[in-house]
């Protein structure tokens, strides 16, 4: 039931009755014409540029898509698969992809991973913090929510969450290269580029209040404004090291600065790195 819950959160696609039961609904938020917000302005991809950023899951209580909490969410699903692959190979969730040869868990995770890949700027490897309305939608069905949506400021937290998840996903989906040709390589390239961006930009905090004093439209949706990135560096370095076996990731950060083992949450992902 927990896993099937992700299916109901899918954006950009109809949920038909044969898969969604009484919760069937029309597609909402195609996000095929998202706008670059002024906070993410770059010479090669200026504010107002239209980008294709479809798929993904809507958030717990709103219709926006956030890279930072996609980190722990998608990472946890991939870790579950890595621990129990034989179990998930036989599990059927009654989702549209259930008839293919890929475990349903990985089909579902891929709905969000493909969206995450669109959130990386191909010009510099940085990753946008979120895709959002300026203000929360009201209590309306997804297909009735049609206000303009924006990709907002790149940040270190987003880049490192993205790098960790894509490095992990690369080694998982490598086992399904026939089903998804080239996907694992694309994910690993994306991960390394995001890591390199974070190395050059190690302290870019997403500060929504500061942005709103500078840029229009003001954005008042979920901030997820982490200010401390040592745990994200540990997680990303761990995933990249295990996937690539390259010592440069193992030695890039102090993986064990102390003996703390803080429980994972969206803003504290250190233990995910140790777990891997």
PDB file of C-alpha atoms in Angstrom:
ATOM      1  CA  UNK A   1       0.000   0.000   0.000  1.00  0.00           C
ATOM      2  CA  UNK A   2       2.846   2.365   0.805  1.00  0.00           C
ATOM      3  CA  UNK A   3       4.449   1.739  -2.559  1.00  0.00           C
ATOM      4  CA  UNK A   4       1.186   2.037  -4.458  1.00  0.00           C
ATOM      5  CA  UNK A   5       0.793   5.425  -2.798  1.00  0.00           C
ATOM      6  CA  UNK A   6       3.540   6.796  -5.026  1.00  0.00           C
ATOM      7  CA  UNK A   7       1.498   5.918  -8.100  1.00  0.00           C
ATOM      8  CA  UNK A   8      -1.351   8.166  -6.903  1.00  0.00           C
ATOM      9  CA  UNK A   9       1.148  11.044  -6.585  1.00  0.00           C
ATOM     10  CA  UNK A  10       2.167  10.884 -10.256  1.00  0.00           C
ATOM     11  CA  UNK A  11       2.057  14.098 -12.222  1.00  0.00           C
ATOM     12  CA  UNK A  12       1.610  14.635 -15.950  1.00  0.00           C
ATOM     13  CA  UNK A  13      -0.452  11.504 -16.615  1.00  0.00           C
ATOM     14  CA  UNK A  14      -4.049  10.284 -16.333  1.00  0.00           C
ATOM     15  CA  UNK A  15      -4.675   7.744 -13.577  1.00  0.00           C
ATOM     16  CA  UNK A  16      -7.175   5.315 -15.163  1.00  0.00           C
ATOM     17  CA  UNK A  17      -9.761   3.448 -13.121  1.00  0.00           C
ATOM     18  CA  UNK A  18      -8.249   0.024 -13.869  1.00  0.00           C
ATOM     19  CA  UNK A  19      -5.054   1.064 -12.040  1.00  0.00           C
ATOM     20  CA  UNK A  20      -6.229   3.786  -9.651  1.00  0.00           C
ATOM     21  CA  UNK A  21      -9.636   2.404  -8.628  1.00  0.00           C
ATOM     22  CA  UNK A  22     -11.957   4.968  -7.083  1.00  0.00           C
ATOM     23  CA  UNK A  23      -9.099   7.510  -7.035  1.00  0.00           C
ATOM     24  CA  UNK A  24      -8.870   7.658 -10.833  1.00  0.00           C
ATOM     25  CA  UNK A  25      -8.422  11.178 -12.167  1.00  0.00           C
ATOM     26  CA  UNK A  26      -7.291  13.249 -15.122  1.00  0.00           C
ATOM     27  CA  UNK A  27      -3.675  14.262 -15.589  1.00  0.00           C
ATOM     28  CA  UNK A  28      -2.525  17.485 -14.009  1.00  0.00           C
ATOM     29  CA  UNK A  29       0.574  19.632 -14.327  1.00  0.00           C
ATOM     30  CA  UNK A  30       2.091  18.514 -17.619  1.00  0.00           C
ATOM     31  CA  UNK A  31       5.060  20.811 -16.874  1.00  0.00           C
ATOM     32  CA  UNK A  32       6.016  20.697 -20.531  1.00  0.00           C
ATOM     33  CA  UNK A  33       6.415  24.488 -20.482  1.00  0.00           C
ATOM     34  CA  UNK A  34       8.022  25.343 -17.150  1.00  0.00           C
ATOM     35  CA  UNK A  35       9.685  28.744 -16.934  1.00  0.00           C
ATOM     36  CA  UNK A  36      13.137  29.569 -15.598  1.00  0.00           C
ATOM     37  CA  UNK A  37      12.577  31.870 -12.600  1.00  0.00           C
ATOM     38  CA  UNK A  38      14.710  35.049 -12.374  1.00  0.00           C
ATOM     39  CA  UNK A  39      16.485  33.524  -9.332  1.00  0.00           C
ATOM     40  CA  UNK A  40      17.927  30.898 -11.705  1.00  0.00           C
ATOM     41  CA  UNK A  41      18.943  33.292 -14.484  1.00  0.00           C
ATOM     42  CA  UNK A  42      22.045  32.199 -16.420  1.00  0.00           C
ATOM     43  CA  UNK A  43      23.451  33.733 -19.585  1.00  0.00           C
ATOM     44  CA  UNK A  44      23.048  30.449 -21.497  1.00  0.00           C
ATOM     45  CA  UNK A  45      19.572  29.823 -20.036  1.00  0.00           C
ATOM     46  CA  UNK A  46      17.996  33.127 -19.125  1.00  0.00           C
ATOM     47  CA  UNK A  47      14.974  33.877 -16.942  1.00  0.00           C
ATOM     48  CA  UNK A  48      11.799  33.194 -18.888  1.00  0.00           C
ATOM     49  CA  UNK A  49      13.310  30.328 -20.880  1.00  0.00           C
ATOM     50  CA  UNK A  50      10.749  27.555 -21.381  1.00  0.00           C
ATOM     51  CA  UNK A  51      11.934  24.072 -20.373  1.00  0.00           C
ATOM     52  CA  UNK A  52      10.401  20.598 -20.470  1.00  0.00           C
ATOM     53  CA  UNK A  53      10.202  19.217 -16.925  1.00  0.00           C
ATOM     54  CA  UNK A  54       7.401  16.679 -16.978  1.00  0.00           C
ATOM     55  CA  UNK A  55       6.653  13.616 -14.771  1.00  0.00           C
ATOM     56  CA  UNK A  56       7.631  13.355 -11.101  1.00  0.00           C
ATOM     57  CA  UNK A  57       5.491  12.988  -7.994  1.00  0.00           C
ATOM     58  CA  UNK A  58       3.513  15.777  -6.398  1.00  0.00           C
ATOM     59  CA  UNK A  59       4.570  16.562  -2.847  1.00  0.00           C
ATOM     60  CA  UNK A  60       2.910  15.358   0.362  1.00  0.00           C
ATOM     61  CA  UNK A  61       0.430  18.213   0.650  1.00  0.00           C
ATOM     62  CA  UNK A  62       0.812  20.317  -2.474  1.00  0.00           C
ATOM     63  CA  UNK A  63       1.264  20.185  -6.238  1.00  0.00           C
ATOM     64  CA  UNK A  64       4.926  21.183  -6.421  1.00  0.00           C
ATOM     65  CA  UNK A  65       8.028  19.075  -7.033  1.00  0.00           C
ATOM     66  CA  UNK A  66      11.086  19.378  -4.814  1.00  0.00           C
ATOM     67  CA  UNK A  67      14.555  17.960  -5.518  1.00  0.00           C
ATOM     68  CA  UNK A  68      15.686  17.991  -1.891  1.00  0.00           C
ATOM     69  CA  UNK A  69      12.934  15.737  -0.585  1.00  0.00           C
ATOM     70  CA  UNK A  70      13.096  13.667  -3.747  1.00  0.00           C
ATOM     71  CA  UNK A  71      16.546  12.781  -2.417  1.00  0.00           C
ATOM     72  CA  UNK A  72      15.643  10.803   0.688  1.00  0.00           C
ATOM     73  CA  UNK A  73      12.408   9.553  -0.923  1.00  0.00           C
ATOM     74  CA  UNK A  74      13.887   8.068  -4.084  1.00  0.00           C
ATOM     75  CA  UNK A  75      17.086   7.026  -2.331  1.00  0.00           C
ATOM     76  CA  UNK A  76      15.089   5.018   0.213  1.00  0.00           C
ATOM     77  CA  UNK A  77      13.142   3.207  -2.518  1.00  0.00           C
ATOM     78  CA  UNK A  78      16.350   2.342  -4.382  1.00  0.00           C
ATOM     79  CA  UNK A  79      17.958   1.120  -1.143  1.00  0.00           C
ATOM     80  CA  UNK A  80      14.946  -1.122  -0.501  1.00  0.00           C
ATOM     81  CA  UNK A  81      15.420  -2.643  -3.951  1.00  0.00           C
ATOM     82  CA  UNK A  82      19.160  -3.147  -3.410  1.00  0.00           C
ATOM     83  CA  UNK A  83      18.450  -4.988  -0.142  1.00  0.00           C
ATOM     84  CA  UNK A  84      15.605  -7.194  -1.387  1.00  0.00           C
ATOM     85  CA  UNK A  85      15.816  -7.478  -5.198  1.00  0.00           C
ATOM     86  CA  UNK A  86      14.252 -10.948  -5.359  1.00  0.00           C
ATOM     87  CA  UNK A  87      11.217  -9.801  -3.379  1.00  0.00           C
ATOM     88  CA  UNK A  88      10.613  -6.766  -5.567  1.00  0.00           C
ATOM     89  CA  UNK A  89      11.057  -8.755  -8.778  1.00  0.00           C
ATOM     90  CA  UNK A  90       7.890 -10.676  -7.923  1.00  0.00           C
ATOM     91  CA  UNK A  91       5.801  -7.839  -6.461  1.00  0.00           C
ATOM     92  CA  UNK A  92       2.994  -6.475  -8.643  1.00  0.00           C
ATOM     93  CA  UNK A  93       1.431  -3.115  -7.776  1.00  0.00           C
ATOM     94  CA  UNK A  94      -1.124  -2.920 -10.607  1.00  0.00           C
ATOM     95  CA  UNK A  95       0.477   0.104 -12.243  1.00  0.00           C
ATOM     96  CA  UNK A  96       0.499   0.671 -16.019  1.00  0.00           C
ATOM     97  CA  UNK A  97       4.027  -0.784 -16.295  1.00  0.00           C
ATOM     98  CA  UNK A  98       3.242  -3.988 -14.380  1.00  0.00           C
ATOM     99  CA  UNK A  99       3.303  -6.101 -17.551  1.00  0.00           C
ATOM    100  CA  UNK A 100       6.946  -5.303 -18.388  1.00  0.00           C
ATOM    101  CA  UNK A 101      10.033  -7.175 -17.181  1.00  0.00           C
ATOM    102  CA  UNK A 102      11.141  -4.471 -14.752  1.00  0.00           C
ATOM    103  CA  UNK A 103      10.165  -4.617 -11.045  1.00  0.00           C
ATOM    104  CA  UNK A 104       7.243  -2.288 -10.349  1.00  0.00           C
ATOM    105  CA  UNK A 105       9.251  -0.548  -7.627  1.00  0.00           C
ATOM    106  CA  UNK A 106      11.828   0.507 -10.230  1.00  0.00           C
ATOM    107  CA  UNK A 107       9.181   1.534 -12.759  1.00  0.00           C
ATOM    108  CA  UNK A 108       7.605   3.763 -10.116  1.00  0.00           C
ATOM    109  CA  UNK A 109      10.910   5.259  -8.964  1.00  0.00           C
ATOM    110  CA  UNK A 110      11.752   5.980 -12.591  1.00  0.00           C
ATOM    111  CA  UNK A 111       8.691   8.224 -12.903  1.00  0.00           C
ATOM    112  CA  UNK A 112      10.394  10.584 -10.461  1.00  0.00           C
ATOM    113  CA  UNK A 113      13.961   9.988 -11.648  1.00  0.00           C
ATOM    114  CA  UNK A 114      13.113  11.030 -15.199  1.00  0.00           C
ATOM    115  CA  UNK A 115      11.698  14.271 -13.833  1.00  0.00           C
ATOM    116  CA  UNK A 116      14.789  14.822 -11.680  1.00  0.00           C
ATOM    117  CA  UNK A 117      16.993  14.544 -14.774  1.00  0.00           C
ATOM    118  CA  UNK A 118      15.134  17.496 -16.347  1.00  0.00           C
ATOM    119  CA  UNK A 119      16.037  19.654 -13.328  1.00  0.00           C
ATOM    120  CA  UNK A 120      19.743  19.742 -14.191  1.00  0.00           C
ATOM    121  CA  UNK A 121      20.874  22.710 -16.270  1.00  0.00           C
ATOM    122  CA  UNK A 122      22.838  21.176 -19.165  1.00  0.00           C
ATOM    123  CA  UNK A 123      24.985  24.311 -19.383  1.00  0.00           C
ATOM    124  CA  UNK A 124      26.703  24.095 -16.008  1.00  0.00           C
ATOM    125  CA  UNK A 125      25.523  20.881 -14.302  1.00  0.00           C
ATOM    126  CA  UNK A 126      23.738  22.755 -11.510  1.00  0.00           C
ATOM    127  CA  UNK A 127      20.343  21.539 -10.288  1.00  0.00           C
ATOM    128  CA  UNK A 128      17.254  23.655  -9.666  1.00  0.00           C
ATOM    129  CA  UNK A 129      15.893  23.525  -6.114  1.00  0.00           C
ATOM    130  CA  UNK A 130      12.253  22.946  -7.067  1.00  0.00           C
ATOM    131  CA  UNK A 131       9.566  23.233  -9.726  1.00  0.00           C
ATOM    132  CA  UNK A 132       6.723  25.235  -8.299  1.00  0.00           C
ATOM    133  CA  UNK A 133       3.838  27.632  -8.574  1.00  0.00           C
ATOM    134  CA  UNK A 134       4.657  31.018  -7.044  1.00  0.00           C
ATOM    135  CA  UNK A 135       1.950  30.295  -4.429  1.00  0.00           C
ATOM    136  CA  UNK A 136       0.253  27.058  -3.376  1.00  0.00           C
ATOM    137  CA  UNK A 137      -2.704  25.880  -5.430  1.00  0.00           C
ATOM    138  CA  UNK A 138      -6.055  25.788  -3.672  1.00  0.00           C
ATOM    139  CA  UNK A 139      -8.048  22.640  -2.955  1.00  0.00           C
ATOM    140  CA  UNK A 140      -8.682  21.783  -6.596  1.00  0.00           C
ATOM    141  CA  UNK A 141      -8.111  18.650  -8.664  1.00  0.00           C
ATOM    142  CA  UNK A 142      -4.739  18.521 -10.467  1.00  0.00           C
ATOM    143  CA  UNK A 143      -6.213  19.137 -13.915  1.00  0.00           C
ATOM    144  CA  UNK A 144      -7.897  22.329 -12.632  1.00  0.00           C
ATOM    145  CA  UNK A 145      -4.574  23.793 -11.424  1.00  0.00           C
ATOM    146  CA  UNK A 146      -3.110  25.509 -14.460  1.00  0.00           C
ATOM    147  CA  UNK A 147      -1.143  28.536 -13.241  1.00  0.00           C
ATOM    148  CA  UNK A 148       2.398  29.160 -14.607  1.00  0.00           C
ATOM    149  CA  UNK A 149       5.132  27.113 -12.952  1.00  0.00           C
ATOM    150  CA  UNK A 150       8.809  27.861 -12.472  1.00  0.00           C
ATOM    151  CA  UNK A 151      12.122  26.139 -11.857  1.00  0.00           C
ATOM    152  CA  UNK A 152      13.734  28.111  -9.056  1.00  0.00           C
ATOM    153  CA  UNK A 153      17.337  28.842  -8.021  1.00  0.00           C
ATOM    154  CA  UNK A 154      20.072  26.220  -8.139  1.00  0.00           C
ATOM    155  CA  UNK A 155      21.577  25.205  -4.817  1.00  0.00           C
ATOM    156  CA  UNK A 156      24.177  22.989  -3.186  1.00  0.00           C
ATOM    157  CA  UNK A 157      21.553  20.868  -1.398  1.00  0.00           C
ATOM    158  CA  UNK A 158      19.715  20.144  -4.629  1.00  0.00           C
ATOM    159  CA  UNK A 159      22.924  19.346  -6.522  1.00  0.00           C
ATOM    160  CA  UNK A 160      24.176  16.884  -3.891  1.00  0.00           C
ATOM    161  CA  UNK A 161      20.830  15.141  -3.370  1.00  0.00           C
ATOM    162  CA  UNK A 162      20.628  14.781  -7.148  1.00  0.00           C
ATOM    163  CA  UNK A 163      24.219  13.502  -7.396  1.00  0.00           C
ATOM    164  CA  UNK A 164      23.638  10.888  -4.690  1.00  0.00           C
ATOM    165  CA  UNK A 165      20.352   9.601  -6.109  1.00  0.00           C
ATOM    166  CA  UNK A 166      21.599   9.481  -9.706  1.00  0.00           C
ATOM    167  CA  UNK A 167      24.788   7.640  -8.713  1.00  0.00           C
ATOM    168  CA  UNK A 168      22.713   5.092  -6.776  1.00  0.00           C
ATOM    169  CA  UNK A 169      20.151   4.784  -9.584  1.00  0.00           C
ATOM    170  CA  UNK A 170      22.914   4.279 -12.132  1.00  0.00           C
ATOM    171  CA  UNK A 171      24.096   1.052 -10.503  1.00  0.00           C
ATOM    172  CA  UNK A 172      20.515  -0.188  -9.972  1.00  0.00           C
ATOM    173  CA  UNK A 173      19.252   0.440 -13.514  1.00  0.00           C
ATOM    174  CA  UNK A 174      22.466  -0.885 -15.075  1.00  0.00           C
ATOM    175  CA  UNK A 175      20.906  -4.310 -14.499  1.00  0.00           C
ATOM    176  CA  UNK A 176      18.065  -3.280 -16.841  1.00  0.00           C
ATOM    177  CA  UNK A 177      20.095  -1.916 -19.731  1.00  0.00           C
ATOM    178  CA  UNK A 178      18.029  -3.850 -22.291  1.00  0.00           C
ATOM    179  CA  UNK A 179      14.842  -2.229 -21.003  1.00  0.00           C
ATOM    180  CA  UNK A 180      16.371   1.254 -20.672  1.00  0.00           C
ATOM    181  CA  UNK A 181      19.325   1.487 -23.082  1.00  0.00           C
ATOM    182  CA  UNK A 182      21.859   4.082 -22.003  1.00  0.00           C
ATOM    183  CA  UNK A 183      19.876   5.211 -18.957  1.00  0.00           C
ATOM    184  CA  UNK A 184      22.442   4.119 -16.365  1.00  0.00           C
ATOM    185  CA  UNK A 185      25.224   5.942 -18.229  1.00  0.00           C
ATOM    186  CA  UNK A 186      23.093   9.080 -18.504  1.00  0.00           C
ATOM    187  CA  UNK A 187      22.409   8.973 -14.773  1.00  0.00           C
ATOM    188  CA  UNK A 188      26.064   8.561 -13.846  1.00  0.00           C
ATOM    189  CA  UNK A 189      27.119  11.422 -16.128  1.00  0.00           C
ATOM    190  CA  UNK A 190      24.429  13.603 -14.560  1.00  0.00           C
ATOM    191  CA  UNK A 191      25.595  12.626 -11.063  1.00  0.00           C
ATOM    192  CA  UNK A 192      29.232  13.477 -11.722  1.00  0.00           C
ATOM    193  CA  UNK A 193      28.330  16.843 -13.286  1.00  0.00           C
ATOM    194  CA  UNK A 194      26.145  17.768 -10.303  1.00  0.00           C
ATOM    195  CA  UNK A 195      28.946  16.709  -7.947  1.00  0.00           C
ATOM    196  CA  UNK A 196      31.424  18.893  -9.824  1.00  0.00           C
ATOM    197  CA  UNK A 197      29.026  21.861  -9.626  1.00  0.00           C
ATOM    198  CA  UNK A 198      28.690  21.355  -5.862  1.00  0.00           C
ATOM    199  CA  UNK A 199      32.470  21.178  -5.471  1.00  0.00           C
ATOM    200  CA  UNK A 200      32.699  24.616  -7.094  1.00  0.00           C
ATOM    201  CA  UNK A 201      29.622  25.915  -5.227  1.00  0.00           C
ATOM    202  CA  UNK A 202      29.802  24.284  -1.781  1.00  0.00           C
ATOM    203  CA  UNK A 203      27.642  26.748   0.156  1.00  0.00           C
ATOM    204  CA  UNK A 204      24.807  27.955  -2.097  1.00  0.00           C
ATOM    205  CA  UNK A 205      21.863  28.046   0.304  1.00  0.00           C
ATOM    206  CA  UNK A 206      18.299  28.223  -0.939  1.00  0.00           C
ATOM    207  CA  UNK A 207      17.065  31.308   0.945  1.00  0.00           C
ATOM    208  CA  UNK A 208      13.501  31.940  -0.174  1.00  0.00           C
ATOM    209  CA  UNK A 209      13.045  35.127   1.835  1.00  0.00           C
ATOM    210  CA  UNK A 210      16.202  36.661   0.368  1.00  0.00           C
ATOM    211  CA  UNK A 211      15.100  35.664  -3.130  1.00  0.00           C
ATOM    212  CA  UNK A 212      11.712  37.268  -2.615  1.00  0.00           C
ATOM    213  CA  UNK A 213      13.360  40.609  -1.846  1.00  0.00           C
ATOM    214  CA  UNK A 214      15.125  40.485  -5.209  1.00  0.00           C
ATOM    215  CA  UNK A 215      12.981  38.602  -7.702  1.00  0.00           C
ATOM    216  CA  UNK A 216       9.453  38.533  -9.124  1.00  0.00           C
ATOM    217  CA  UNK A 217       7.256  36.604  -8.936  1.00  0.00           C
ATOM    218  CA  UNK A 218       7.746  35.998  -5.230  1.00  0.00           C
ATOM    219  CA  UNK A 219       7.663  32.286  -4.295  1.00  0.00           C
ATOM    220  CA  UNK A 220       5.901  31.214  -1.094  1.00  0.00           C
ATOM    221  CA  UNK A 221       5.730  27.416  -1.461  1.00  0.00           C
ATOM    222  CA  UNK A 222       7.745  24.866   0.566  1.00  0.00           C
ATOM    223  CA  UNK A 223      11.270  26.204   1.077  1.00  0.00           C
ATOM    224  CA  UNK A 224      13.193  23.128   2.303  1.00  0.00           C
ATOM    225  CA  UNK A 225      15.980  25.572   3.055  1.00  0.00           C
ATOM    226  CA  UNK A 226      18.769  23.447   4.490  1.00  0.00           C
ATOM    227  CA  UNK A 227      21.810  25.504   5.550  1.00  0.00           C
ATOM    228  CA  UNK A 228      24.287  22.723   6.359  1.00  0.00           C
ATOM    229  CA  UNK A 229      25.593  20.464   3.579  1.00  0.00           C
ATOM    230  CA  UNK A 230      28.240  18.255   5.202  1.00  0.00           C
ATOM    231  CA  UNK A 231      25.747  15.362   5.334  1.00  0.00           C
ATOM    232  CA  UNK A 232      24.806  15.790   1.658  1.00  0.00           C
ATOM    233  CA  UNK A 233      28.488  15.753   0.702  1.00  0.00           C
ATOM    234  CA  UNK A 234      28.950  12.517   2.692  1.00  0.00           C
ATOM    235  CA  UNK A 235      25.956  10.869   1.015  1.00  0.00           C
ATOM    236  CA  UNK A 236      26.861  11.933  -2.523  1.00  0.00           C
ATOM    237  CA  UNK A 237      30.508  10.945  -2.084  1.00  0.00           C
ATOM    238  CA  UNK A 238      29.470   7.544  -0.704  1.00  0.00           C
ATOM    239  CA  UNK A 239      27.107   6.777  -3.592  1.00  0.00           C
ATOM    240  CA  UNK A 240      29.591   7.922  -6.227  1.00  0.00           C
ATOM    241  CA  UNK A 241      32.378   5.908  -4.617  1.00  0.00           C
ATOM    242  CA  UNK A 242      30.345   2.689  -4.454  1.00  0.00           C
ATOM    243  CA  UNK A 243      29.113   3.106  -8.034  1.00  0.00           C
ATOM    244  CA  UNK A 244      32.430   4.114  -9.643  1.00  0.00           C
ATOM    245  CA  UNK A 245      34.995   2.570  -7.242  1.00  0.00           C
ATOM    246  CA  UNK A 246      37.035   5.749  -7.754  1.00  0.00           C
ATOM    247  CA  UNK A 247      39.036   6.726  -4.665  1.00  0.00           C
ATOM    248  CA  UNK A 248      38.679  10.434  -5.447  1.00  0.00           C
ATOM    249  CA  UNK A 249      35.132  10.347  -4.093  1.00  0.00           C
ATOM    250  CA  UNK A 250      36.142   8.480  -0.928  1.00  0.00           C
ATOM    251  CA  UNK A 251      38.836  11.038  -0.177  1.00  0.00           C
ATOM    252  CA  UNK A 252      36.966  14.165  -1.321  1.00  0.00           C
ATOM    253  CA  UNK A 253      35.209  14.771   1.994  1.00  0.00           C
ATOM    254  CA  UNK A 254      35.653  13.798   5.624  1.00  0.00           C
ATOM    255  CA  UNK A 255      33.229  10.884   5.675  1.00  0.00           C
ATOM    256  CA  UNK A 256      33.491  10.333   9.460  1.00  0.00           C
ATOM    257  CA  UNK A 257      33.815  13.745  11.156  1.00  0.00           C
ATOM    258  CA  UNK A 258      32.455  12.346  14.458  1.00  0.00           C
ATOM    259  CA  UNK A 259      30.586   9.335  15.865  1.00  0.00           C
ATOM    260  CA  UNK A 260      27.069  10.693  15.354  1.00  0.00           C
ATOM    261  CA  UNK A 261      24.491   8.585  13.544  1.00  0.00           C
ATOM    262  CA  UNK A 262      21.550  10.989  13.071  1.00  0.00           C
ATOM    263  CA  UNK A 263      18.345   9.421  11.803  1.00  0.00           C
ATOM    264  CA  UNK A 264      17.718  10.217   8.124  1.00  0.00           C
ATOM    265  CA  UNK A 265      15.321  12.975   7.155  1.00  0.00           C
ATOM    266  CA  UNK A 266      15.127  15.274   4.136  1.00  0.00           C
ATOM    267  CA  UNK A 267      17.713  17.630   5.653  1.00  0.00           C
ATOM    268  CA  UNK A 268      19.881  14.974   7.315  1.00  0.00           C
ATOM    269  CA  UNK A 269      21.020  12.297   4.850  1.00  0.00           C
ATOM    270  CA  UNK A 270      24.376  11.339   6.320  1.00  0.00           C
ATOM    271  CA  UNK A 271      23.251   7.877   7.458  1.00  0.00           C
ATOM    272  CA  UNK A 272      22.096   7.063   3.901  1.00  0.00           C
ATOM    273  CA  UNK A 273      25.728   7.362   2.862  1.00  0.00           C
ATOM    274  CA  UNK A 274      26.935   5.092   5.661  1.00  0.00           C
ATOM    275  CA  UNK A 275      24.212   2.607   4.846  1.00  0.00           C
ATOM    276  CA  UNK A 276      25.393   2.348   1.230  1.00  0.00           C
TER     277      UNK A 276
END
